[in-house]
Coordinates of C-alpha atoms in Angstrom, one line a residue:
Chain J
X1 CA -35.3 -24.0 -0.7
X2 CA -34.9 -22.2 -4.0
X3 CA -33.3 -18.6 -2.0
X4 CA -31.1 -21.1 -0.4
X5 CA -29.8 -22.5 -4.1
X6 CA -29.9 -19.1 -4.9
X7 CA -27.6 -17.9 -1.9
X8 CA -25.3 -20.9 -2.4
X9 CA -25.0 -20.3 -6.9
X10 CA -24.1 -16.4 -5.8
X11 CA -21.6 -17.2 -3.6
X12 CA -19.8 -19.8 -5.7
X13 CA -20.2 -17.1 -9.0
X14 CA -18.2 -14.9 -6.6
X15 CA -15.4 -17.0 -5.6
X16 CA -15.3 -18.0 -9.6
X17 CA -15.2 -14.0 -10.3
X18 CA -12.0 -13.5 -7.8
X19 CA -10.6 -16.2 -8.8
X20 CA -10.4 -15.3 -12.4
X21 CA -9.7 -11.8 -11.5
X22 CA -7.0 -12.9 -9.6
X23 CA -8.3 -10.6 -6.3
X24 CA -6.7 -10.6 -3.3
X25 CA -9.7 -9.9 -1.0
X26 CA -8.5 -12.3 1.5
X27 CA -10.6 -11.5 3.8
X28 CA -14.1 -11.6 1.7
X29 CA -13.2 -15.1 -0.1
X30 CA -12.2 -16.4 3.6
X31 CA -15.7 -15.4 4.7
X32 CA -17.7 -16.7 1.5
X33 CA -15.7 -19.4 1.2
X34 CA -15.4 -20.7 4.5
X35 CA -19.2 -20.8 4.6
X36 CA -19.2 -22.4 1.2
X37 CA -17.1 -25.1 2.2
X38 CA -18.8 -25.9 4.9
X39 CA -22.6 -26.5 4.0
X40 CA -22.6 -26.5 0.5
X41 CA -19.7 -28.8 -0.1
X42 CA -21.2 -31.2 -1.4
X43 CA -23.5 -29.0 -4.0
X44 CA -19.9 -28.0 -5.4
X45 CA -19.1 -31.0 -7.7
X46 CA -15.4 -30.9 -8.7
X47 CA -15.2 -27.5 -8.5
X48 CA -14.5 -28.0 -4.3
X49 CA -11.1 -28.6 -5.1
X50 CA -9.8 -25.5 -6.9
X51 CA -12.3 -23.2 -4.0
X52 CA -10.5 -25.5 -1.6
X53 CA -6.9 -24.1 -3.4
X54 CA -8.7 -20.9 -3.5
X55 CA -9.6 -20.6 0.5
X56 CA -6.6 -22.0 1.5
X57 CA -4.2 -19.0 -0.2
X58 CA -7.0 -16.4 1.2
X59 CA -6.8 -17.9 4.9
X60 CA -3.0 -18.1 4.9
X61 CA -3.3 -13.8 3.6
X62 CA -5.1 -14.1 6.5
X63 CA -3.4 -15.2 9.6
X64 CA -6.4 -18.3 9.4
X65 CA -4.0 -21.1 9.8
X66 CA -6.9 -23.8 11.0
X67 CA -8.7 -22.8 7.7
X68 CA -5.8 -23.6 5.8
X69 CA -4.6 -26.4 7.4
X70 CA -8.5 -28.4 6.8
X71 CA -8.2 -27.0 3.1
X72 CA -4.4 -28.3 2.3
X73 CA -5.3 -31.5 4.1
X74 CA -8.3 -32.1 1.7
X75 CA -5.8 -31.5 -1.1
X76 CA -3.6 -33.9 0.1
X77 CA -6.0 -36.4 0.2
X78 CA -7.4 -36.0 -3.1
X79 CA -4.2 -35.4 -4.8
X80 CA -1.4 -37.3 -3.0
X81 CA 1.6 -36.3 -4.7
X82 CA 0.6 -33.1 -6.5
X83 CA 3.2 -30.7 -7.4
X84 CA 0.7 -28.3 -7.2
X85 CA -0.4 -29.4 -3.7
X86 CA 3.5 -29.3 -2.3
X87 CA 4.0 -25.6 -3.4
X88 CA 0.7 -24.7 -1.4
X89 CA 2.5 -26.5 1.7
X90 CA 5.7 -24.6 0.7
X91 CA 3.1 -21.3 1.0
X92 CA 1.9 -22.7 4.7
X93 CA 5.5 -22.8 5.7
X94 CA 6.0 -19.5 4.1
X95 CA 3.3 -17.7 6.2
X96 CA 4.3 -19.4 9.3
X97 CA 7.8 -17.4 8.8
X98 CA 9.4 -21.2 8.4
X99 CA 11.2 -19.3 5.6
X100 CA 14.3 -22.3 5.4
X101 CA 11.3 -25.2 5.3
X102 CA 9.6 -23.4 2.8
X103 CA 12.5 -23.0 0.7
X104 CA 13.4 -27.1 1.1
X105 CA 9.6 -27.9 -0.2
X106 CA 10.1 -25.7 -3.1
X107 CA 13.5 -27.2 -3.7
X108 CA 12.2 -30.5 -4.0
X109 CA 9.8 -29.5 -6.6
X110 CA 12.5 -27.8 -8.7
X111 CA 14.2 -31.2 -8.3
X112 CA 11.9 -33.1 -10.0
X113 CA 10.4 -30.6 -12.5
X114 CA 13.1 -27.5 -12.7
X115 CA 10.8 -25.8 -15.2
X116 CA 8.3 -25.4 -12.2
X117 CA 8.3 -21.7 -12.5
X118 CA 5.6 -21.0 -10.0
X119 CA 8.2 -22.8 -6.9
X120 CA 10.9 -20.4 -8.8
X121 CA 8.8 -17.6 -8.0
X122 CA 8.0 -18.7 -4.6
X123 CA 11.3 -18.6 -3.8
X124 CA 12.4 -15.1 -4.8
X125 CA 9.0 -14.2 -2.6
X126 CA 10.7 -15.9 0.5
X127 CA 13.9 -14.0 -0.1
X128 CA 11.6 -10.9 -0.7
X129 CA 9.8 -11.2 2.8
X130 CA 13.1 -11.6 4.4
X131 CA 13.9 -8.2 3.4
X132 CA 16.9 -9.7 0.6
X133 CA 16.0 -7.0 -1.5
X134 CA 19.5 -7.5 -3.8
X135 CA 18.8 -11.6 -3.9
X136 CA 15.4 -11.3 -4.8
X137 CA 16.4 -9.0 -7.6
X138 CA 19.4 -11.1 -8.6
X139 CA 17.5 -14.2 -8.9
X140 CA 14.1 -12.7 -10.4
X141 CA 16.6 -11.4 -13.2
X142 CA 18.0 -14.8 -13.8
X143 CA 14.6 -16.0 -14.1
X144 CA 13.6 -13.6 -16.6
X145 CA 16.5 -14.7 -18.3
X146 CA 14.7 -17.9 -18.9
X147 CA 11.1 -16.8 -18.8
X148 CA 11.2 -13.5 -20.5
X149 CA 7.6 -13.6 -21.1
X150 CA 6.7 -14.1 -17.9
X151 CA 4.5 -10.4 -17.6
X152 CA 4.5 -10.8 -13.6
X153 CA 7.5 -11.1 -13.2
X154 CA 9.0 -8.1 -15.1
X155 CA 6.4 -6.0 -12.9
X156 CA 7.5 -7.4 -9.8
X157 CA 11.1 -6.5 -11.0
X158 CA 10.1 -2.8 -11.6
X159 CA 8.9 -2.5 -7.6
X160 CA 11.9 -3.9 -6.5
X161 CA 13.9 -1.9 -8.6
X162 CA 12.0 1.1 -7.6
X163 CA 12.3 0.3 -3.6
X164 CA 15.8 0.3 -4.6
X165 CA 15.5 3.7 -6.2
X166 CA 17.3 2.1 -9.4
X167 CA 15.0 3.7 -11.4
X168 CA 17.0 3.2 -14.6
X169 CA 16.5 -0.5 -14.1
X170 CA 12.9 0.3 -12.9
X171 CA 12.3 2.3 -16.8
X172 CA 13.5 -0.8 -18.4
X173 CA 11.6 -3.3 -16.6
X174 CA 8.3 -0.7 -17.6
X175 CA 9.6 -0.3 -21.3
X176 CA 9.2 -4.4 -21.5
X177 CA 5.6 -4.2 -19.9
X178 CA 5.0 -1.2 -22.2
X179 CA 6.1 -2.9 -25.5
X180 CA 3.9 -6.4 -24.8
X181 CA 1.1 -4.6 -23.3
X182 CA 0.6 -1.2 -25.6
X183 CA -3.0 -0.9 -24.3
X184 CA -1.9 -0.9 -20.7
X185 CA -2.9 2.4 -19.5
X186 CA -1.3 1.8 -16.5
X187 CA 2.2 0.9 -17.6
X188 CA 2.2 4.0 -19.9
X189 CA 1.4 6.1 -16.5
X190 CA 3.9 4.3 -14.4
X191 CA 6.6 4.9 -16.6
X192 CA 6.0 8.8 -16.9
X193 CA 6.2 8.5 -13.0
X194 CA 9.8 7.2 -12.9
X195 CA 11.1 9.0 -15.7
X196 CA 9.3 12.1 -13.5
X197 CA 11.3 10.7 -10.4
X198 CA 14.9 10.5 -12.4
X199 CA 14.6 14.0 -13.3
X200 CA 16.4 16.7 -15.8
X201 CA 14.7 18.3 -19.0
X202 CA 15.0 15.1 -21.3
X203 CA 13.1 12.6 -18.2
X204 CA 10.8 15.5 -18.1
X205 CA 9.9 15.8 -21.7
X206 CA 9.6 11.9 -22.0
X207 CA 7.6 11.6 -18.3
X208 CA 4.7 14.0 -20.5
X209 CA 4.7 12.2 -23.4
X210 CA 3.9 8.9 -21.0
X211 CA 1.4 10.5 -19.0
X212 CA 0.1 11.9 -22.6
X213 CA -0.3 8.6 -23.3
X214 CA -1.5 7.4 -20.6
X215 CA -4.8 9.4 -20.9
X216 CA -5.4 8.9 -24.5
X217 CA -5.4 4.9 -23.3
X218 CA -7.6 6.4 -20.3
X219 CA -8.7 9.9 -20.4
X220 CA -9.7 8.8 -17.1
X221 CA -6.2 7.6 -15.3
X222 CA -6.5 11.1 -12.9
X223 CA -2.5 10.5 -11.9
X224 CA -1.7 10.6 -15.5
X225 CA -3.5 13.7 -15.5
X226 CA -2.5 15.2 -12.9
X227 CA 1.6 14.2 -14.2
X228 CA 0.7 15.5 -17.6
X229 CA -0.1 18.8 -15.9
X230 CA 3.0 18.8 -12.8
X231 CA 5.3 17.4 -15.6
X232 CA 4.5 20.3 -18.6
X233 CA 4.8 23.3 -15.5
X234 CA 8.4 22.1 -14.8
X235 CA 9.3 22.0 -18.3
X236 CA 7.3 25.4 -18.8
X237 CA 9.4 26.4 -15.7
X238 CA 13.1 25.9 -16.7
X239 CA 15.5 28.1 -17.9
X240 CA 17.2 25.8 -20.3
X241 CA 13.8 25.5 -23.1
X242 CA 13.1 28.0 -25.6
X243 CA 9.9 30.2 -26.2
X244 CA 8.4 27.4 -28.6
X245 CA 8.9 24.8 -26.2
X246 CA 8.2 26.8 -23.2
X247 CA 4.3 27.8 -24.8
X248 CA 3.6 24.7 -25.9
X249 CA 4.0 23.4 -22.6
X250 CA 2.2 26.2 -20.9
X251 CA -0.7 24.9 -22.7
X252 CA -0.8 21.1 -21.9
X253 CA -0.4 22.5 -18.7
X254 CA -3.4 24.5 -19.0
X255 CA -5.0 21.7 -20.7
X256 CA -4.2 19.8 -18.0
X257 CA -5.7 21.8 -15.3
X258 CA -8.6 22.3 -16.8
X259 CA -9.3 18.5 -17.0
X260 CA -8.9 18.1 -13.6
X261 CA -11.1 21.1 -12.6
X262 CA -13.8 19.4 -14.5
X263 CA -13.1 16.2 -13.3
X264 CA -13.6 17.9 -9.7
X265 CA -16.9 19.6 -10.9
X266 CA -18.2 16.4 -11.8
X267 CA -16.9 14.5 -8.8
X268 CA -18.5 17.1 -6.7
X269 CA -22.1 17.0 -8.6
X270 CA -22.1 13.3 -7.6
X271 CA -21.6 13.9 -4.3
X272 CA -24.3 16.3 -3.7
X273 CA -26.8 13.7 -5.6
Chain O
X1 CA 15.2 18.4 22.8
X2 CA 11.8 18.9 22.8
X3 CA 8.1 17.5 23.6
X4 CA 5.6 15.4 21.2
X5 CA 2.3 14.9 21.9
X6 CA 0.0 12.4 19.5
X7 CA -3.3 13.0 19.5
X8 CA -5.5 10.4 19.6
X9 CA -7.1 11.2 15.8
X10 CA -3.7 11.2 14.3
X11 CA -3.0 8.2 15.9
X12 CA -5.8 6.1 15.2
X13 CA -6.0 6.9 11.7
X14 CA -2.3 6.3 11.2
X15 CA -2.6 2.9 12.8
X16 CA -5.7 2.2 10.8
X17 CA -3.8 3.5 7.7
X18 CA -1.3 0.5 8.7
X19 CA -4.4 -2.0 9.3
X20 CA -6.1 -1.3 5.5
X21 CA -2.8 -2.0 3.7
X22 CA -1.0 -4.8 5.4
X23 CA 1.1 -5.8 2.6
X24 CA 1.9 -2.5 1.4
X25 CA 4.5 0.4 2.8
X26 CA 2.5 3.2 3.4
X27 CA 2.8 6.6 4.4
X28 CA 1.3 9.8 5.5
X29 CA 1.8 13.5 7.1
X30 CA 1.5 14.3 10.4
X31 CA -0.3 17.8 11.1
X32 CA -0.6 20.2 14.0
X33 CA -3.1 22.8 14.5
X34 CA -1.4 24.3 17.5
X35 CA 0.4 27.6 16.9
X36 CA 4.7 26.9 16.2
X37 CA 7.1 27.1 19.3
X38 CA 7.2 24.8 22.6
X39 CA 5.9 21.2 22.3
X40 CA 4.7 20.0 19.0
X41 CA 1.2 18.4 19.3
X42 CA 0.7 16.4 16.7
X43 CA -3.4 16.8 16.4
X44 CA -4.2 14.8 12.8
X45 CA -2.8 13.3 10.1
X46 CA -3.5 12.9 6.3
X47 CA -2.4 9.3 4.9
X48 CA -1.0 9.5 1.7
X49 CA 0.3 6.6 -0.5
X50 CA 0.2 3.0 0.1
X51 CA 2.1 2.0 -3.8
X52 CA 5.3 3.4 -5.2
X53 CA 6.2 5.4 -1.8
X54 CA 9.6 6.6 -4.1
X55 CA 8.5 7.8 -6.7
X56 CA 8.3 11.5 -7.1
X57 CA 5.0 12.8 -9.1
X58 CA 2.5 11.8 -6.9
X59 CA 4.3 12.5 -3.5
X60 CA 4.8 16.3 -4.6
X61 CA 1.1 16.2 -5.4
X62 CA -0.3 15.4 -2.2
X63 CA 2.3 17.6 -0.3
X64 CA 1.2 20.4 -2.5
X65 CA -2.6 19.9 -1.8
X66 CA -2.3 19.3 1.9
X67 CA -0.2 22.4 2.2
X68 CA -3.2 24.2 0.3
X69 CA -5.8 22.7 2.5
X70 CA -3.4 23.3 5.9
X71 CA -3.3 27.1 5.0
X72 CA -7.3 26.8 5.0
X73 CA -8.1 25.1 8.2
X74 CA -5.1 27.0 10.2
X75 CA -3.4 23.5 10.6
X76 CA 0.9 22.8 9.8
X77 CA 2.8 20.1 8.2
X78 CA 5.0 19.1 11.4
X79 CA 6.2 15.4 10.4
X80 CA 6.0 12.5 8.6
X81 CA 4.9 9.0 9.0
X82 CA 5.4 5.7 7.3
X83 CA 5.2 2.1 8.0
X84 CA 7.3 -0.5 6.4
X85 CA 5.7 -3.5 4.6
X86 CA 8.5 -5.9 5.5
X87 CA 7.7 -6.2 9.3
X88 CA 11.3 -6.7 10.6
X89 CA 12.4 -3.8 9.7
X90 CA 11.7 -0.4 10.9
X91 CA 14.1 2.0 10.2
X92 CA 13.2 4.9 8.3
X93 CA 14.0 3.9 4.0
X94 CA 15.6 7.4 2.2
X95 CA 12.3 7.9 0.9
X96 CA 11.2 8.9 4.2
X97 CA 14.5 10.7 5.3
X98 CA 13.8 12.4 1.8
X99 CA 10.5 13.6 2.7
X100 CA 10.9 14.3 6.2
X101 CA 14.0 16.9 5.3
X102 CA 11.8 18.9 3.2
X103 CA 9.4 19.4 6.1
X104 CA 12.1 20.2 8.1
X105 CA 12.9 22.9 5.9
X106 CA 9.0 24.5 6.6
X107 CA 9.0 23.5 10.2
X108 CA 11.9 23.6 13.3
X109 CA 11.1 20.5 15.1
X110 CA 9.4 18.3 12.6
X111 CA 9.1 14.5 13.7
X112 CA 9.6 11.4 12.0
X113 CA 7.5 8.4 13.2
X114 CA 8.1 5.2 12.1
X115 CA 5.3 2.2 12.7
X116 CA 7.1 -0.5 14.0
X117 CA 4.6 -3.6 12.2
X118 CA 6.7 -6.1 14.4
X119 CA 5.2 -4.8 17.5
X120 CA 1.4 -4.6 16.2
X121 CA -0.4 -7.4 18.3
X122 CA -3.7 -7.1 19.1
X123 CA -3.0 -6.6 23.0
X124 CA 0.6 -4.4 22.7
X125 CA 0.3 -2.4 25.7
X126 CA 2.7 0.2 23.8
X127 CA 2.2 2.4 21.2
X128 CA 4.2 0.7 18.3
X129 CA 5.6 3.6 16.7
X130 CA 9.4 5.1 17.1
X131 CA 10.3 8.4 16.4
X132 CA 13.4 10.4 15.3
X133 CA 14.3 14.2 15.6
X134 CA 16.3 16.5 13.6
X135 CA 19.5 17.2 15.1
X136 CA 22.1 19.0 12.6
X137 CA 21.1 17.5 10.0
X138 CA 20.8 13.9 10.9
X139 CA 17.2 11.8 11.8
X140 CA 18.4 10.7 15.6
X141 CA 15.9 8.6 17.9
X142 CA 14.0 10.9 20.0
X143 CA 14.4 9.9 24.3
X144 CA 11.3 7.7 24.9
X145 CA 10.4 10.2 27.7
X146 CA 9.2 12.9 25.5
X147 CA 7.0 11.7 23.3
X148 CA 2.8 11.8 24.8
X149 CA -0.2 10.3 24.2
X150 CA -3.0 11.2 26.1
X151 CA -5.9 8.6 26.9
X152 CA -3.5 5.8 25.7
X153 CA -5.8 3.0 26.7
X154 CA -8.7 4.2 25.1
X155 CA -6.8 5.5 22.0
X156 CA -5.5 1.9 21.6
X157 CA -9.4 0.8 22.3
X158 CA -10.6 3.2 19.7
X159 CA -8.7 1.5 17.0
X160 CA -9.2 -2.1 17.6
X161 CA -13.1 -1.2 17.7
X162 CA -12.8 0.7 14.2
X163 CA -11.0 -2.4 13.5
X164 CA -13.5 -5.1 14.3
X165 CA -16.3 -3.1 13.1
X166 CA -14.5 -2.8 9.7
X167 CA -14.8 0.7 10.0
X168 CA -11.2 1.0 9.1
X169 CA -12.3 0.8 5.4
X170 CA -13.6 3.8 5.6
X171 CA -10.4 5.3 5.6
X172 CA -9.6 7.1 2.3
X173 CA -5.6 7.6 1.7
X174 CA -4.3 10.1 -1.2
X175 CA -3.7 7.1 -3.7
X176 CA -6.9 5.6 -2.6
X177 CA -8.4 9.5 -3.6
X178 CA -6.8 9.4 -7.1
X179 CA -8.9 6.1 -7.8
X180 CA -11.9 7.6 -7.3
X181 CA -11.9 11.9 -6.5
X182 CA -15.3 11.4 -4.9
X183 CA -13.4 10.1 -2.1
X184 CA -12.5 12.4 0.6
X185 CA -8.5 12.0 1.8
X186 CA -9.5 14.5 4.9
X187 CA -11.7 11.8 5.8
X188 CA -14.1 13.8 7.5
X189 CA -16.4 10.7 7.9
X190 CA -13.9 8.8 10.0
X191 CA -12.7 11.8 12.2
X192 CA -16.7 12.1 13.0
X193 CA -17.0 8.2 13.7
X194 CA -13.2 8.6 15.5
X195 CA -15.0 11.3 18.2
X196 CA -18.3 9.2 18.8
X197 CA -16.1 7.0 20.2
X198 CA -14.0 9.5 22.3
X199 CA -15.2 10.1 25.8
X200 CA -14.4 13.6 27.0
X201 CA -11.1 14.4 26.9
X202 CA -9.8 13.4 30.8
X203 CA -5.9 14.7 30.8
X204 CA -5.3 12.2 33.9
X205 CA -6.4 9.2 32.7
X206 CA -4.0 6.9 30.9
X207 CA -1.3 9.1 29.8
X208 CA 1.0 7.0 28.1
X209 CA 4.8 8.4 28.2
X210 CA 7.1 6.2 26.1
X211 CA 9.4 6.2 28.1
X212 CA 7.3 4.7 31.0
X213 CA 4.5 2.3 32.2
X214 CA 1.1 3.3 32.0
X215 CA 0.1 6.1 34.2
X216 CA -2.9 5.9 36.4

């Protein structure tokens, strides 16, 4: 009895972990939670409802309509009315390509709460899947017009910007992230990579001071590496910077590649263990 | 013009590639180990990036260490492949026109291959993939009738078992390598688990032209 409480406690700690990590391992939460649902439901408490929420998203990422279906209509049940509730049918519809249903749902949300940012957001998503690339970036501006805080949202902007190859657009979109997110590693290095992308001395020379930044958040972040040292040779490389500029950048470079060779040699020594 | 032929390795892992990353673009190059001139056999692949397929940094990269690692295992860069995370559409984005050019400029009759996601069913009895050609300097579609793959049916076997196994996560891509460097983008593991599964070769068995039904 007690491996089988154990079992049960280690799946429902997982679930918890991905939820708060906000992981989309559809497939893993369908398994674990598919099997949680159905024998330990009733160990669960009031925490069934919010795994039920959590299953139901995993087995629409998965094409699991008949898991999704038994999850929303426990929902339903338990919370006739919800707003919450509705936008999960809106995301049924959604993955069922019943794009114009979808949109109605979410409509009727905004209706009677039109500071219901998470049906907002659903419906730039729609547009999005329906390959409205222009829409979706349209109305995700107008949102942030509103919402300006909404960190998501400005990052989901930058990739549609980028698929757009608007990467002026995409730099801003970055800069915001950047400035309410200093520590962000990862912002730092995906800025270098679209000032890398727009080109010309000055993009350069700001795309390796981002991937310079990038490392001292994460001497780790290999792309950043690896941009410090592409980024400093091209500079190095051009005709237009003078001998000062042109050593110093001979020497991140070096820096650079000398970072990675280690990082390599150490990669390498783990391999063999 | 002339004659592709798609390995069964290159294809597999290119439609795994697809599989691992359902709600991302991805993208990858197409190698050849046979020598240039007469039909291009297309004999493995290297995927590459599965976030930010525009962006320029990490795309140089890669095309920079495959080249390296091509001139080391007497292989070429002869196209480019990419599938499209917004299913209905297939068509190649200038990204991949971008990329695909500059292999051009290294090799005479590289291919483009697009993977159509629409047509990815788990019983498609074609290969879900369109290519284009070079032809003065514009990507045409290439005629259905000359593009091969050999052992079709098993090929198309091959990757649905990798698939149910979950094999397919052993597939390492270039962005996948820059995670974590221990992991190996020549994915030597899955070409070795690929061939188990290959019976020997048997040229009249299954060929698959395009352009027409199965062969038997």
């Amino acid at each position: 009895l007690n491996v089988l409480i154990i079992v049960f406690t280690e799946m429902r700690d997982k679930l918890r972990k991905w939820r708060e990590d906000n992981h989309r391992n559809s497939e893993q939460i369908v398994d674990v939670g598919e099997e949680l649902i159905n024998e330990h439901a009733s160990k669960l408490g009031d925490d069934i409802w919010i795994i039920y929420e959590q299953v139901m998203i995993a087995a629409l990422d998965c094409s699991r309509d008949d898991l999704a279906w038994t999850c929303l209509q426990e929902l339903k049940r338990q919370f006739p009315g919800s707003q919450r509730v509705k936008r999960l049918a809106g995301m049924r519809l959604e993955a069922l390509e019943k794009y114009e249903d979808a949109s109605k749902q979410y409509d009727s949300i905004l209706q009677d709460d039109p500071t219901n940012t998470a049906a907002r957001k659903r419906k730039i998503s729609i547009l999005k899947a329906q390959g409205k690339s222009a829409e979706a970036i349209r109305e995700l501006n107008e949102y942030l017009e509103q919402f300006v805080g909404d960190q998501e949202a400005w990052h989901e902007l930058s990739e549609l910007y980028i698929n757009e190859h608007d990467y002026g657009k995409a730099a801003f979109c970055l800069e915001e992230l950047m400035m309410t997110n200093p520590h962000n590693h990862l912002y730092c290095e995906q800025y270098a990579e679209v000032k890398y992308t727009q080109g010309g001395l000055e993009n350069l020379e700001l795309s390796r001071k981002y991937f310079a930044q990038a490392l001292k958040l994460n001497n780790r972040n290999m792309r950043a590496l690896f941009g410090l040292y592409m980024s400093a040779s091209h500079i190095a490389a051009s005709p237009k910077v003078n001998a000062t500029v042109k050593k110093a950048n001979v020497k991140y470079a070096t820096w650079a590649t000398n970072q990675i060779n280690r990082a390599y040699q150490v990669s390498y020594a783990r391999c063999l263990l | 013009m002339g004659e592709v032929e798609l390995s069964c390795l290159a294809y597999v892992k290119m439609y795994l590639h697809a599989c691992l990353f359902p709600r991302c673009s991805v993208n990858g190059l197409l190698l050849s180990s046979s020598p240039a001139g007469g039909a291009v056999c297309v004999t493995d692949c290297v995927p590459l990036l599965h976030t930010h397929l525009p962006l320029a940094p990490i795309t140089q990269l890669a095309l920079t260490q495959v080249d390296v690692w091509c001139a080391q295992t007497q292989q070429r860069i002869v196209g480019y492949y990419q599938a499209n995370a917004c299913v209905s559409d297939s068509s190649p984005t200038p990204c991949a026109l971008k990329i695909a050019d500059k292999i051009a400029e290294q090799c005479n009759n590289a291919v483009l291959l697009m993977i159509d996601g629409g047509k990815m069913s788990p019983d498609y009895r074609v290969p879900p993939i369109v290519m284009y050609e070079r032809k003065d300097t514009r990507w045409t579609l290439k005629d259905k009738h000359t593009i091969m793959l050999r052992q079709w049916e098993e090929t198309r076997d091959i990757a649905s078992q990798l698939l149910d196994s979950g094999d397919h996560s052993l597939l390492v891509d270039f962005d996948s390598h820059l995670d974590d460097i221990t992991r190996d983008w020549t994915n030597q593991k899955l070409n070795a688990k690929i061939a188990e599964l290959a019976s020997p070769a048997n040229d009249n068995l299954g060929v698959c032209q395009l352009g027409n039904p199965v062969l038997r």
